[in-house]
Short mmCIF file of C-alpha atoms in Angstrom, two decimals:
data_model
loop_
_atom_site.label_atom_id
_atom_site.label_comp_id
_atom_site.label_asym_id
_atom_site.label_seq_id
_atom_site.Cartn_x
_atom_site.Cartn_y
_atom_site.Cartn_z
CA MET X 1083 13.29 52.23 28.46
CA SER X 1084 12.85 53.63 32.19
CA LEU X 1085 12.83 51.35 35.59
CA GLN X 1086 11.08 52.29 38.71
CA VAL X 1087 11.80 49.95 41.69
CA GLU X 1088 9.20 49.78 44.63
CA LYS X 1089 10.40 48.02 47.82
CA LEU X 1090 7.36 45.69 49.29
CA GLU X 1091 7.24 43.67 52.54
CA ASN X 1092 9.14 40.35 53.35
CA ASN X 1093 12.14 41.40 51.14
CA MET X 1094 10.11 41.91 47.78
CA ALA X 1095 10.19 44.46 45.22
CA LYS X 1096 8.06 45.82 42.27
CA LEU X 1097 9.91 46.43 39.14
CA THR X 1098 7.94 48.90 36.72
CA ILE X 1099 9.40 48.75 33.60
CA GLU X 1100 8.46 51.13 30.71
CA VAL X 1101 9.27 50.74 27.06
CA SER X 1102 8.84 53.59 24.73
CA ALA X 1103 5.66 53.78 22.24
CA GLU X 1104 8.23 53.68 19.30
CA GLU X 1105 9.56 50.42 20.66
CA PHE X 1106 6.10 49.00 21.05
CA GLU X 1107 5.08 49.87 17.44
CA LYS X 1108 8.28 48.06 16.30
CA ALA X 1109 7.32 44.96 18.55
CA ILE X 1110 3.57 45.18 16.92
CA GLU X 1111 5.08 45.30 13.41
CA GLY X 1112 7.39 42.55 13.95
CA ALA X 1113 4.29 40.47 15.36
CA TYR X 1114 2.47 41.27 12.03
CA GLN X 1115 5.19 40.28 9.76
CA LYS X 1116 5.62 37.05 11.73
CA SER X 1117 1.79 36.16 11.63
CA LYS X 1118 0.52 37.57 8.51
CA ASN X 1119 1.06 34.29 6.51
CA LYS X 1120 -1.49 32.52 8.97
CA ILE X 1121 -4.45 35.17 8.57
CA SER X 1122 -7.13 34.94 6.05
CA ILE X 1123 -8.81 38.03 4.73
CA PRO X 1124 -11.32 37.77 2.01
CA GLY X 1125 -9.90 39.29 -1.29
CA PHE X 1126 -6.14 38.99 -0.29
CA ARG X 1127 -3.94 36.22 -0.78
CA LYS X 1128 -2.51 34.58 2.57
CA GLY X 1129 0.44 36.86 3.65
CA LYS X 1130 -0.57 39.79 1.68
CA ALA X 1131 -3.25 41.45 3.66
CA PRO X 1132 -2.22 45.08 4.93
CA ARG X 1133 -1.89 45.17 8.77
CA LYS X 1134 -4.54 47.84 8.90
CA MET X 1135 -7.19 45.40 7.24
CA ILE X 1136 -6.31 42.62 9.65
CA GLU X 1137 -6.51 45.25 12.69
CA GLN X 1138 -9.89 46.43 11.15
CA MET X 1139 -11.07 43.11 10.93
CA TYR X 1140 -9.95 41.36 14.05
CA GLY X 1141 -9.34 44.28 16.36
CA LYS X 1142 -6.45 46.48 16.77
CA GLU X 1143 -5.25 44.46 19.76
CA ILE X 1144 -4.69 41.24 17.74
CA PHE X 1145 -1.05 41.71 17.73
CA TYR X 1146 -0.51 43.17 21.14
CA GLU X 1147 -0.05 39.82 22.97
CA ASP X 1148 2.77 38.65 20.34
CA ALA X 1149 4.50 42.08 20.69
CA ALA X 1150 4.61 41.77 24.44
CA ASN X 1151 5.91 38.38 24.52
CA ALA X 1152 8.54 39.58 22.20
CA LEU X 1153 9.23 42.85 24.56
CA VAL X 1154 9.02 41.64 28.15
CA PRO X 1155 12.31 39.26 27.99
CA ASP X 1156 14.63 41.79 26.50
CA ALA X 1157 13.41 44.93 28.54
CA TYR X 1158 13.54 42.71 31.74
CA ASP X 1159 17.04 41.76 30.87
CA LYS X 1160 17.84 45.43 30.46
CA ALA X 1161 16.09 46.51 33.85
CA LEU X 1162 18.25 43.69 36.04
CA GLU X 1163 21.33 45.40 34.26
CA GLU X 1164 20.06 48.89 35.47
CA CYS X 1165 18.79 47.83 38.77
CA THR X 1166 20.92 48.01 41.97
CA GLU X 1167 19.04 45.78 43.98
CA GLU X 1168 20.23 41.64 44.04
CA ILE X 1169 17.21 39.87 42.66
CA VAL X 1170 16.87 36.22 43.45
CA SER X 1171 14.00 35.05 41.96
CA SER X 1172 12.01 34.59 38.75
CA PRO X 1173 9.83 37.43 38.15
CA LYS X 1174 5.85 37.60 38.48
CA VAL X 1175 5.04 39.70 35.42
CA ASP X 1176 1.85 41.76 35.05
CA LEU X 1177 0.71 44.17 32.18
CA VAL X 1178 0.10 47.40 33.07
CA GLN X 1179 -0.35 49.37 29.67
CA ALA X 1180 -0.33 48.03 25.97
CA GLU X 1181 -1.95 50.45 23.62
CA ALA X 1182 -0.79 51.53 20.08
CA GLY X 1183 0.89 55.27 20.21
CA LYS X 1184 1.46 55.00 24.10
CA PRO X 1185 4.64 53.55 26.13
CA PHE X 1186 4.35 49.81 26.83
CA ILE X 1187 4.38 49.39 30.61
CA PHE X 1188 4.62 45.96 32.59
CA THR X 1189 5.60 45.17 36.35
CA ALA X 1190 7.78 42.30 37.67
CA GLU X 1191 7.54 41.39 41.09
CA VAL X 1192 10.55 39.81 42.46
CA ALA X 1193 12.32 38.60 45.50
CA LEU X 1194 15.34 40.70 46.97
CA LYS X 1195 18.54 38.98 48.51
CA PRO X 1196 17.32 39.04 52.19
CA PRO X 1197 19.82 40.50 54.69
CA VAL X 1198 21.45 37.94 57.29
CA THR X 1199 22.22 38.69 60.65
CA LEU X 1200 24.73 36.21 61.80
CA GLY X 1201 24.85 34.83 65.38
CA LYS X 1202 27.93 32.97 66.45
CA TYR X 1203 30.00 31.39 63.57
CA LYS X 1204 33.16 31.04 65.29
CA GLY X 1205 33.82 28.20 67.65
CA VAL X 1206 30.47 26.45 66.94
CA LYS X 1207 30.36 22.94 68.39
CA ILE X 1208 30.00 19.88 65.94
CA ASP X 1209 30.58 15.98 66.86
CA LYS X 1210 33.84 14.43 66.14
CA VAL X 1211 33.71 11.97 63.56
CA ASP X 1212 35.17 8.47 63.91
CA VAL X 1213 37.49 7.70 61.08
CA ASP X 1214 39.59 4.66 62.65
CA VAL X 1215 39.44 1.65 60.42
CA THR X 1216 38.48 -1.45 62.21
CA GLU X 1217 39.47 -5.17 61.15
CA ASP X 1218 35.81 -5.99 60.61
CA GLU X 1219 35.71 -3.31 57.99
CA ILE X 1220 38.78 -4.49 56.42
CA THR X 1221 37.38 -7.76 56.12
CA ALA X 1222 34.02 -6.94 54.85
CA GLU X 1223 35.57 -4.94 51.99
CA ILE X 1224 37.51 -7.82 51.06
CA GLU X 1225 34.68 -10.18 51.14
CA ARG X 1226 32.61 -7.85 48.85
CA GLU X 1227 35.46 -8.15 46.44
CA ARG X 1228 35.56 -12.02 46.71
CA GLU X 1229 31.76 -11.72 45.95
CA LYS X 1230 32.27 -9.74 43.02
CA ASN X 1231 35.00 -12.56 41.81
CA SER X 1232 32.86 -15.45 42.58
CA ARG X 1233 31.65 -18.07 40.10
CA THR X 1234 28.55 -19.85 39.88
CA ILE X 1235 28.46 -23.68 40.07
CA ASP X 1236 25.73 -26.25 39.93
CA VAL X 1237 24.70 -28.10 42.92
CA ALA X 1238 22.85 -31.39 42.75
CA ASP X 1239 23.65 -33.47 46.07
CA ARG X 1240 22.29 -31.32 48.43
CA ALA X 1241 19.15 -29.57 49.67
CA VAL X 1242 18.60 -25.65 49.30
CA LYS X 1243 20.48 -23.46 51.72
CA ASP X 1244 20.63 -19.67 52.17
CA GLY X 1245 22.37 -18.14 49.49
CA ASP X 1246 21.81 -20.50 46.76
CA ILE X 1247 20.40 -19.57 43.37
CA ALA X 1248 17.04 -21.69 42.95
CA THR X 1249 15.56 -22.00 39.59
CA ILE X 1250 11.96 -22.96 40.50
CA ASP X 1251 8.43 -23.52 39.33
CA PHE X 1252 5.82 -22.24 41.36
CA GLU X 1253 1.80 -21.61 41.47
CA GLY X 1254 -0.01 -19.77 44.43
CA PHE X 1255 -3.38 -20.54 45.81
CA VAL X 1256 -5.67 -18.67 48.12
CA ASP X 1257 -8.42 -20.95 49.76
CA GLY X 1258 -7.49 -23.56 47.17
CA VAL X 1259 -7.92 -21.48 44.26
CA ALA X 1260 -4.89 -20.41 41.84
CA PHE X 1261 -4.93 -16.56 41.75
CA GLU X 1262 -3.83 -14.16 38.72
CA GLY X 1263 -0.28 -13.47 38.79
CA GLY X 1264 0.66 -16.28 41.19
CA LYS X 1265 2.60 -18.66 38.62
CA GLY X 1266 5.87 -18.64 37.22
CA GLU X 1267 8.22 -21.09 35.67
CA ASP X 1268 11.97 -21.47 35.36
CA TYR X 1269 12.35 -18.47 37.87
CA PRO X 1270 15.56 -17.85 39.11
CA LEU X 1271 15.56 -17.04 42.77
CA THR X 1272 18.32 -15.82 45.30
CA ILE X 1273 17.62 -17.43 48.67
CA GLY X 1274 18.08 -14.51 51.17
CA SER X 1275 17.43 -11.82 48.66
CA HIS X 1276 14.16 -10.92 49.79
CA ALA X 1277 12.76 -10.54 46.39
CA PHE X 1278 9.52 -12.51 47.15
CA ILE X 1279 6.86 -11.92 50.01
CA PRO X 1280 8.19 -12.50 53.49
CA GLY X 1281 8.60 -16.16 54.54
CA PHE X 1282 8.81 -17.32 51.06
CA GLU X 1283 12.51 -17.76 50.45
CA GLU X 1284 13.24 -18.94 54.21
CA ALA X 1285 10.68 -21.70 53.63
CA LEU X 1286 12.64 -23.01 50.48
CA VAL X 1287 15.46 -23.85 52.70
CA GLY X 1288 15.85 -27.46 53.09
CA ALA X 1289 13.75 -28.11 49.90
CA GLU X 1290 14.99 -30.74 47.58
CA ILE X 1291 15.62 -30.72 44.01
CA GLY X 1292 12.84 -32.17 42.04
CA LYS X 1293 10.41 -32.47 44.99
CA GLU X 1294 7.31 -30.32 45.17
CA THR X 1295 7.25 -28.27 48.24
CA ASP X 1296 4.38 -26.35 49.95
CA VAL X 1297 5.15 -22.79 50.85
CA ASN X 1298 2.89 -21.04 53.46
CA VAL X 1299 2.91 -17.32 53.62
CA THR X 1300 0.56 -14.55 54.54
CA PHE X 1301 0.62 -11.75 52.20
CA PRO X 1302 1.41 -7.90 53.70
CA GLU X 1303 -1.36 -5.71 54.71
CA ASP X 1304 -0.14 -3.51 52.46
CA TYR X 1305 0.35 -5.77 49.57
CA GLN X 1306 0.23 -3.84 46.25
CA ALA X 1307 -2.65 -6.12 44.97
CA ALA X 1308 -5.74 -5.13 47.32
CA GLU X 1309 -7.19 -8.43 46.86
CA LEU X 1310 -4.52 -10.40 48.13
CA ALA X 1311 -3.48 -8.14 50.88
CA GLY X 1312 -3.41 -9.63 54.59
CA LYS X 1313 -4.56 -13.07 52.98
CA ALA X 1314 -2.88 -16.68 53.71
CA ALA X 1315 -1.75 -18.48 50.58
CA VAL X 1316 0.18 -21.82 49.81
CA PHE X 1317 2.82 -21.75 46.74
CA LYS X 1318 3.44 -25.17 45.29
CA CYS X 1319 6.93 -25.13 44.42
CA THR X 1320 9.46 -27.30 42.55
CA VAL X 1321 13.28 -26.76 42.70
CA LYS X 1322 14.50 -27.56 39.25
CA LYS X 1323 18.05 -26.48 39.60
CA LEU X 1324 20.09 -25.54 42.26
CA GLN X 1325 23.28 -23.31 42.09
CA GLU X 1326 25.89 -21.54 44.54
CA LYS X 1327 28.21 -18.91 44.39
CA GLN X 1328 31.91 -20.37 45.07
CA LEU X 1329 34.24 -17.24 46.37
CA PRO X 1330 37.78 -17.67 45.40
CA GLU X 1331 40.37 -18.44 48.12
CA LEU X 1332 41.71 -15.33 49.94
CA ASP X 1333 45.56 -16.02 48.84
CA ASP X 1334 48.33 -14.46 47.12
CA ASP X 1335 47.09 -15.48 43.73
CA PHE X 1336 43.79 -14.09 44.42
CA VAL X 1337 45.63 -10.64 45.35
CA SER X 1338 47.51 -10.75 42.45
CA GLU X 1339 44.28 -10.96 40.24
CA VAL X 1340 42.31 -7.92 42.08
CA SER X 1341 45.25 -5.57 42.91
CA ASP X 1342 47.84 -3.80 41.24
CA GLU X 1343 49.50 -2.34 44.20
CA SER X 1344 50.00 -5.66 46.52
CA ASP X 1345 51.33 -9.01 45.99
CA THR X 1346 50.47 -10.67 49.21
CA VAL X 1347 47.23 -10.95 51.59
CA GLU X 1348 48.81 -8.92 54.17
CA GLU X 1349 49.71 -6.08 51.74
CA TYR X 1350 46.15 -6.07 50.47
CA ARG X 1351 44.89 -5.71 53.61
CA GLU X 1352 46.80 -2.59 54.54
CA GLU X 1353 45.89 -1.68 50.92
CA ILE X 1354 42.24 -1.85 51.82
CA LYS X 1355 42.71 -0.16 55.11
CA LYS X 1356 44.15 2.80 53.34
CA LYS X 1357 41.38 3.12 50.82
CA ILE X 1358 38.75 2.82 53.75
CA SER X 1359 40.70 5.43 55.69
CA GLU X 1360 40.68 7.80 52.66
CA ARG X 1361 36.90 7.31 52.06
CA LYS X 1362 35.94 7.99 55.74
CA THR X 1363 38.08 10.91 56.03
CA ALA X 1364 36.63 12.29 52.86
CA ASN X 1365 33.01 11.49 54.26
CA ALA X 1366 34.14 13.03 57.84
CA LYS X 1367 35.22 16.44 56.14
CA ASN X 1368 31.41 16.47 54.72
CA ILE X 1369 29.98 15.51 57.65
CA LYS X 1370 31.94 18.12 59.72
CA GLU X 1371 31.27 20.92 57.15
CA ASP X 1372 27.37 20.03 57.22
CA ALA X 1373 27.37 20.19 61.05
CA ALA X 1374 29.20 23.38 61.21
CA ILE X 1375 27.14 25.22 58.49
CA GLU X 1376 23.96 23.83 60.34
CA ALA X 1377 25.01 25.26 63.39
CA VAL X 1378 25.79 28.83 61.65
CA ILE X 1379 22.44 28.45 60.16
CA ALA X 1380 20.46 27.86 63.47
CA ASP X 1381 21.96 31.14 65.23
CA ALA X 1382 21.70 33.38 62.27
CA LYS X 1383 18.57 35.43 61.36
CA MET X 1384 17.16 35.88 57.75
CA ASP X 1385 13.75 36.03 56.28
CA ILE X 1386 13.45 33.90 52.90
CA PRO X 1387 11.01 35.53 50.44
CA ASP X 1388 8.67 32.46 49.27
CA ALA X 1389 9.60 33.52 45.67
CA MET X 1390 13.05 32.70 46.30
CA LEU X 1391 12.19 29.43 47.68
CA ASP X 1392 10.09 28.77 44.84
CA THR X 1393 12.65 29.43 42.41
CA GLN X 1394 15.33 27.41 44.07
CA GLN X 1395 12.82 24.58 43.99
CA ARG X 1396 12.20 24.97 40.43
CA GLN X 1397 15.89 25.01 39.56
CA MET X 1398 16.48 21.79 41.41
CA VAL X 1399 13.59 20.10 39.71
CA GLN X 1400 15.06 21.23 36.36
CA GLU X 1401 18.52 19.99 37.31
CA TYR X 1402 17.15 16.55 38.12
CA ALA X 1403 15.31 16.62 34.61
CA GLN X 1404 18.47 17.19 32.82
CA ARG X 1405 20.19 14.57 34.72
CA LEU X 1406 17.50 12.13 33.90
CA GLN X 1407 17.47 13.52 30.05
CA SER X 1408 21.17 12.59 30.04
CA GLN X 1409 20.20 8.84 30.96
CA GLY X 1410 17.51 8.94 28.25
CA ILE X 1411 14.70 9.36 30.26
CA SER X 1412 12.35 12.32 29.99
CA MET X 1413 10.61 13.90 33.20
CA GLU X 1414 7.16 13.03 31.60
CA GLN X 1415 8.35 9.41 31.55
CA TYR X 1416 9.62 9.52 35.11
CA MET X 1417 6.53 11.14 36.60
CA GLN X 1418 4.59 8.36 34.69
CA PHE X 1419 6.72 5.36 35.94
CA THR X 1420 6.67 7.02 39.63
CA GLY X 1421 3.30 8.23 39.79
CA THR X 1422 4.43 11.72 40.89
CA THR X 1423 3.40 15.11 39.66
CA SER X 1424 5.13 18.42 39.12
CA GLN X 1425 3.74 19.89 42.21
CA MET X 1426 5.10 16.53 44.37
CA LEU X 1427 8.50 16.83 42.92
CA LEU X 1428 8.52 20.51 44.22
CA GLU X 1429 7.45 19.53 47.78
CA GLN X 1430 10.00 17.01 47.79
CA VAL X 1431 12.71 19.32 47.09
CA LYS X 1432 11.58 22.04 49.33
CA PRO X 1433 13.58 20.99 52.57
CA GLN X 1434 16.76 20.74 50.41
CA ALA X 1435 16.33 23.99 48.49
CA LEU X 1436 15.71 25.83 51.90
CA LYS X 1437 18.88 24.56 53.18
CA ARG X 1438 20.68 25.41 49.96
CA ILE X 1439 19.57 28.97 49.98
CA GLN X 1440 20.30 29.44 53.88
CA SER X 1441 23.68 28.00 53.53
CA ARG X 1442 24.92 30.15 50.77
CA LEU X 1443 23.37 33.16 52.40
CA VAL X 1444 25.02 32.64 55.79
CA LEU X 1445 28.37 31.50 54.10
CA GLU X 1446 28.32 34.74 51.99
CA ALA X 1447 27.83 36.66 55.22
CA VAL X 1448 30.72 34.73 56.88
CA ALA X 1449 32.93 35.70 54.03
CA ALA X 1450 31.76 39.20 54.13
CA ALA X 1451 32.40 39.36 57.90
CA GLU X 1452 35.96 38.02 57.48
CA ASN X 1453 36.86 39.69 54.59
CA LEU X 1454 37.43 36.36 52.77
CA THR X 1455 38.07 37.02 48.87
CA ALA X 1456 39.48 35.01 46.23
CA THR X 1457 42.89 35.97 44.58
CA GLU X 1458 43.60 36.53 41.31
CA GLU X 1459 45.75 33.04 41.29
CA GLU X 1460 43.01 31.19 43.01
CA TYR X 1461 40.69 32.54 40.19
CA GLU X 1462 43.02 31.54 37.29
CA GLU X 1463 43.38 28.15 38.81
CA GLU X 1464 39.71 27.64 38.68
CA ILE X 1465 39.20 28.75 35.23
CA LYS X 1466 42.02 26.29 34.47
CA VAL X 1467 40.08 23.37 36.00
CA MET X 1468 36.77 24.60 34.26
CA GLY X 1469 38.63 24.51 31.29
CA GLU X 1470 39.83 20.98 31.65
CA ALA X 1471 36.27 19.86 32.54
CA TYR X 1472 34.61 21.55 29.70
CA GLN X 1473 37.84 20.66 27.30
CA MET X 1474 38.31 24.44 26.45
CA GLU X 1475 41.00 27.13 26.67
CA PRO X 1476 41.02 29.37 29.83
CA ASP X 1477 40.39 32.42 27.55
CA LYS X 1478 37.37 30.65 25.95
CA VAL X 1479 36.09 29.91 29.39
CA LYS X 1480 36.26 33.57 30.56
CA GLU X 1481 34.82 34.91 27.33
CA LEU X 1482 31.83 32.64 27.87
CA LEU X 1483 31.40 33.45 31.44
CA GLY X 1484 31.03 37.14 30.98
CA GLU X 1485 31.04 39.71 33.61
CA SER X 1486 28.39 38.22 35.69
CA GLY X 1487 29.98 35.01 35.26
CA VAL X 1488 33.31 35.94 36.74
CA LYS X 1489 31.58 37.54 39.65
CA GLN X 1490 29.84 34.26 40.30
CA VAL X 1491 33.15 32.23 40.12
CA MET X 1492 34.72 34.73 42.53
CA ASP X 1493 31.67 34.57 44.76
CA ASP X 1494 31.83 30.81 45.07
CA LEU X 1495 35.52 30.71 45.85
CA ALA X 1496 34.89 33.05 48.72
CA VAL X 1497 32.08 30.97 49.76
CA ARG X 1498 34.55 27.97 49.76
CA LYS X 1499 36.76 29.92 52.11
CA ALA X 1500 34.14 30.61 54.12
CA VAL X 1501 33.33 26.87 54.77
CA ASP X 1502 36.76 26.16 55.70
CA PHE X 1503 36.77 29.00 58.00
CA VAL X 1504 33.84 28.07 59.75
CA VAL X 1505 35.17 24.38 60.22
CA GLU X 1506 38.65 25.23 61.05
CA ASN X 1507 37.14 27.35 64.04
CA ALA X 1508 34.62 24.63 65.00
CA LYS X 1509 35.07 22.78 68.48
CA GLU X 1510 34.78 19.13 67.97
CA SER X 1511 33.66 16.92 70.75
CA LYS X 1512 32.22 13.24 71.16
CA PRO X 1513 28.65 12.86 70.40
CA ALA X 1514 26.49 12.33 73.42
CA GLY X 1515 25.99 8.65 74.39
CA LYS X 1516 29.57 7.73 73.21
CA LYS X 1517 31.48 8.45 76.50
CA SER X 1518 33.13 5.78 78.18
CA ALA X 1519 31.29 4.01 81.08
CA LYS X 1520 33.75 5.14 83.55
CA LYS X 1521 33.30 8.81 82.24
CA ALA X 1522 29.33 8.64 82.27
CA LYS X 1523 29.63 7.19 85.87
CA ASP X 1524 32.09 10.26 86.93
CA SER X 1525 29.53 12.59 85.20
CA GLU X 1526 26.62 10.97 87.29
CA THR X 1527 28.39 11.27 90.49
CA ALA X 1528 29.33 14.93 89.84
CA GLU X 1529 25.80 15.67 89.19
CA GLU X 1530 24.64 14.07 92.33
#
């Protein structure tokens, strides 16, 4: 196999890959052996016709396509090993020559890793993220826990109020005529859930059990059933059963049931405060990282090839398909349920794909500029973590990674160091609009 690399514009390249005539002949023979049982030739039993007879009857090119399909992947992989350029896209393959007795030649157009010119990456400005925990946040978290531990009880001595679960019969009419799909029986509706069209649930507040109530609503202009969109309707509703959620008392007994760390309400509030603080701190770290990287990207220069972006988009869609598959849903089913197409999915992930590429490129550039590399100890620790995740011995992980996989792990560790470097050297400031009233007034006075 031989390789020639031609640099093109916009960080693209054309690889011309040549495979010997002998290798092409072997591939043709392999295609014949694989296909001969499917080909009928008069006078021969299936699978017994000589290759020359088949080629004479159907043309000598009959096995070329299968031979090419067998040759290209392996030849391309070997070309990648030989190529000194860093290829960052899937190849666009074109056949140049496929003829018995001659070398097999094809081209692969690929994107090359684009160079990055860094701008400012030390001391970039990012907004300070508030991680203080308020009493309201603690109370809200505790209320959610009480909701989770609530029980439902029947109510018979009052009318419907917000938050109730009302079991209703209903039938809808437009201009006095019942419409299709507007009738239901024994339907459990949580008042305030906004499960029905706007105004429906609010109109049931005050309704009494067993009495028919007229609910007057207007369907939204963008309602899914076009024949009902924008029309006024009357629903005749009867509340057959009423229930309410009963929250547990916030006392030490409740705390002992929901917490393994606290015994009293006061201790529980401190426990919740700590959890919220940890959550906000972790979230703040992510926000600061994103902001710092975006600032570095904004001041850097790079030309992303379309083929590189397209490859990243397809990879992200494939990752999503794998996540769906793990939940028992195929991509075909997902697209049918959501009314999306493959092209729509690719467009949806395009902004995220571009950001992923830009982030990686600038962080690799920062790592190179600051000579940030992974140590052997850091590499071994990462392999250990990977082994625990996949339930493998570290040596087995290394074996499966191979040379290219090891390089990828080392590069990933260097990129993480670059993230830490950029964030540690960033300058935090309060977001605009959050200055105190006095500071804002002082600022205005100074400008005057």
